[in-house]
Every structure is written in C-alpha cells, then in structure tokens.
Tab-separated table of C-alpha atoms in Angstrom:
chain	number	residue	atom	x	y	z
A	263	UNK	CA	-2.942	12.355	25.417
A	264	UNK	CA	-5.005	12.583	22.590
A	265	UNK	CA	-4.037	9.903	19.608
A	266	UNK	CA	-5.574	10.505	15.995
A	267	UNK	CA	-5.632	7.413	13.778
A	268	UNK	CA	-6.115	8.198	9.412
A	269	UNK	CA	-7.515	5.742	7.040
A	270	UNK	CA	-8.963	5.710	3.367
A	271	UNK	CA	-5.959	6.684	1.359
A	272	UNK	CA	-4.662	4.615	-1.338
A	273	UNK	CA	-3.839	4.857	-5.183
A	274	UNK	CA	-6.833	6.615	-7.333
A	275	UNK	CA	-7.050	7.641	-10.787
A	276	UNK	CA	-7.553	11.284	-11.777
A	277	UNK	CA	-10.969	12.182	-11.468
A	278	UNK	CA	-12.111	9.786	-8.894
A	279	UNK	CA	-12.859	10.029	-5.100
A	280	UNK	CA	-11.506	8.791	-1.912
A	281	UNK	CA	-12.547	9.499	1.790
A	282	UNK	CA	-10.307	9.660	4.779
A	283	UNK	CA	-11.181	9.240	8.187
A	284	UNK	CA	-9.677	10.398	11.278
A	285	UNK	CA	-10.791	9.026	14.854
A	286	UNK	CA	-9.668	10.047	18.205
A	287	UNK	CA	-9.126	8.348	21.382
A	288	UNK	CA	-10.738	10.907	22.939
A	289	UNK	CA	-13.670	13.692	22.755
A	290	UNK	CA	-13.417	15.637	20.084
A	291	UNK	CA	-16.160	18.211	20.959
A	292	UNK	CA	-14.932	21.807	21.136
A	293	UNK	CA	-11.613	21.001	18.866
A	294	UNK	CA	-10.540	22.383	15.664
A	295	UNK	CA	-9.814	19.622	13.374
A	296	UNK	CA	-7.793	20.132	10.124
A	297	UNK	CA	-6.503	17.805	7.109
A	298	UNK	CA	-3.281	18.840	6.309
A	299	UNK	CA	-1.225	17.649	2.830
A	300	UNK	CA	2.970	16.894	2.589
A	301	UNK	CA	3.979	16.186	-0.811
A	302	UNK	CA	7.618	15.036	-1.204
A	303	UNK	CA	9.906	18.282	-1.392
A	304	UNK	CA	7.126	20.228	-0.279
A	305	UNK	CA	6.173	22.232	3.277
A	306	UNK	CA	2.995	20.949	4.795
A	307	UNK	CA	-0.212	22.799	3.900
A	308	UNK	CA	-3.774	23.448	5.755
A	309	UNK	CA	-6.321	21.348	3.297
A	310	UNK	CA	-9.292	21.843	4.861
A	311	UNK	CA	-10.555	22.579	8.955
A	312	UNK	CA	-14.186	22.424	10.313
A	313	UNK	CA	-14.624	23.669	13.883
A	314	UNK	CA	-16.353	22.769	16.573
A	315	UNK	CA	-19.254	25.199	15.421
A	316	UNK	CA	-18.818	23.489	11.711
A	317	UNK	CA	-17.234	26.649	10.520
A	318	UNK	CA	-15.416	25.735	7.688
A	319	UNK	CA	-11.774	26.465	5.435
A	320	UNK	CA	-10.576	24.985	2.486
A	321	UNK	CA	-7.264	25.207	0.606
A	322	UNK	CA	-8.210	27.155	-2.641
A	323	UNK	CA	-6.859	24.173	-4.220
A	324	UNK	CA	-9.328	22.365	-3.699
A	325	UNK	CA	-12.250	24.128	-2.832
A	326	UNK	CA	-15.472	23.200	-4.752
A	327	UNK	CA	-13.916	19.439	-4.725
A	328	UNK	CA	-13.214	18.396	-1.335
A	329	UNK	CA	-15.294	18.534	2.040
A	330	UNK	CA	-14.505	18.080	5.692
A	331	UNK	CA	-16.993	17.153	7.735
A	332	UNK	CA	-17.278	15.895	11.717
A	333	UNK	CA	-18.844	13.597	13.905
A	334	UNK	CA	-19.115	14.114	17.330
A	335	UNK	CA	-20.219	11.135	18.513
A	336	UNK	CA	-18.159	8.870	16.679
A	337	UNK	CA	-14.631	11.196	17.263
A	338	UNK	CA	-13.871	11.167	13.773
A	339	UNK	CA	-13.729	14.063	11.313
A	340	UNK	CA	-13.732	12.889	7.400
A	341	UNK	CA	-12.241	14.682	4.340
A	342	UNK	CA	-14.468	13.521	0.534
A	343	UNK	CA	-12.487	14.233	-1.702
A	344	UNK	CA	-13.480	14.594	-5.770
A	345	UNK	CA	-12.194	15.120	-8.907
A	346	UNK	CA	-8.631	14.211	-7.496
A	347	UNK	CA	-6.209	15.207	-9.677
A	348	UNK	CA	-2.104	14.635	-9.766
A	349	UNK	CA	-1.334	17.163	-7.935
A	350	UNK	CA	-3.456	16.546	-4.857
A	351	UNK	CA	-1.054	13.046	-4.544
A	352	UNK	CA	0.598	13.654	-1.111
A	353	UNK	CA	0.553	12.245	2.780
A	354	UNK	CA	-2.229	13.725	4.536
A	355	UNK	CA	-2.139	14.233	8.238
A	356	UNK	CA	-5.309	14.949	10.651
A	357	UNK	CA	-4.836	17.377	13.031
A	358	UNK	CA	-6.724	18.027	16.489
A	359	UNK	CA	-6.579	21.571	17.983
A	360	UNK	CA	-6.977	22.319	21.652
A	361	UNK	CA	-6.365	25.586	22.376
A	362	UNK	CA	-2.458	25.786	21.993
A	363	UNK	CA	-1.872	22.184	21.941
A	364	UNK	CA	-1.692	20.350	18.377
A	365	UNK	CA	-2.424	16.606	17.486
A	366	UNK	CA	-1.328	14.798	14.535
A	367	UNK	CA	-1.754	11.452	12.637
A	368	UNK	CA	0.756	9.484	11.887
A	369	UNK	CA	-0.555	10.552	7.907
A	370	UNK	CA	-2.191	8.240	5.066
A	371	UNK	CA	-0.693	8.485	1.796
A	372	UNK	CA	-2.934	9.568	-1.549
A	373	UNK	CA	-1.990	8.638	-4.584
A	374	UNK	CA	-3.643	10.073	-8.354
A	375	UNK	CA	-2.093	8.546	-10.810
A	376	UNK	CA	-3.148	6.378	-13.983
C-alpha cells in the first residue's frame, strides 16, 4: 500500500507562486504521477502528470505557468506553480499510477485571493 502525503498549499495572492510536494512511502520509479485540482462545485481535473520517462501534460489552463517535476530518489514529485490566479484556488490531490491501480493524497488546499 502505497500512501502519498501533499504539502505547500496555503493562501497566495494573484500573481504569486507556491510549490507542492508529494512524497511516497514507497518507490516511485516507473509510476505516473499526476496533480489533480477539485474546486468546490466542480469535477476533479488532470493539472499536470510527468512519467516515469519525464514525459510531460499540463492542463491548458495552466500551461506556460505551472511545472511538475520528479525525484526519484527522494519519492516525491513537485508541482511550481506561477502567476496563480483566482481561478486556479482549489484542493489539489497527488496521484500515483501503477498500472491499473490509482493513489491519492488526502489533497492540500490553494488559495488566490487578495
């Protein structure tokens, strides 16, 4: 069993930057990790994944502002994100892939707001 643990979120103005981390209990080599974003009201959607090849997808939300990015070594994938605006305010949830078996965070809220 595989646990995922989020930190980093926390209240930001618009146009400033926060970076959540995700660590595993276990290896993460040869997973797909994903960020995925709940806003109240709203279905869950697919921020950002990296593979274990560092293939990458982003959200065309936020592409050109946010990056996801792994470390092996340390079991933790990371999600910078810039120029945060209103709308990216949500619960965001790290997700671990292996094969058909998902993984989830218990989710770190992110708040942009003056």
């Amino acid at each position: 069993q595989v646990q995922l643990v989020e930190s980093g979120g926390g209240l930001v103005q618009p146009g400033g930057s926060l970076r959540l981390s995700c660590t595993a209990s276990g290896i993460i080599f040869g997973a797909y990790m994903a960020w995925y974003r709940q806003a109240p009201g709203k279905q869950r959607e697919l921020v950002a994944g990296i593979s274990s090849g560092r293939s990458t997808d982003y959200a065309d939300s936020v592409k050109g502002r946010f990056t996801i990015s792994r470390d092996n070594a340390k079991n933790t994938v990371y999600l910078q994100m810039n120029s945060l605006k209103p709308e990216d305010t949500a619960a965001y949830y790290c997700n671990l892939r292996f094969g058909p078996t998902d993984y989830w965070g218990q989710g770190t809220q992110v708040t942009v707001s003056l």
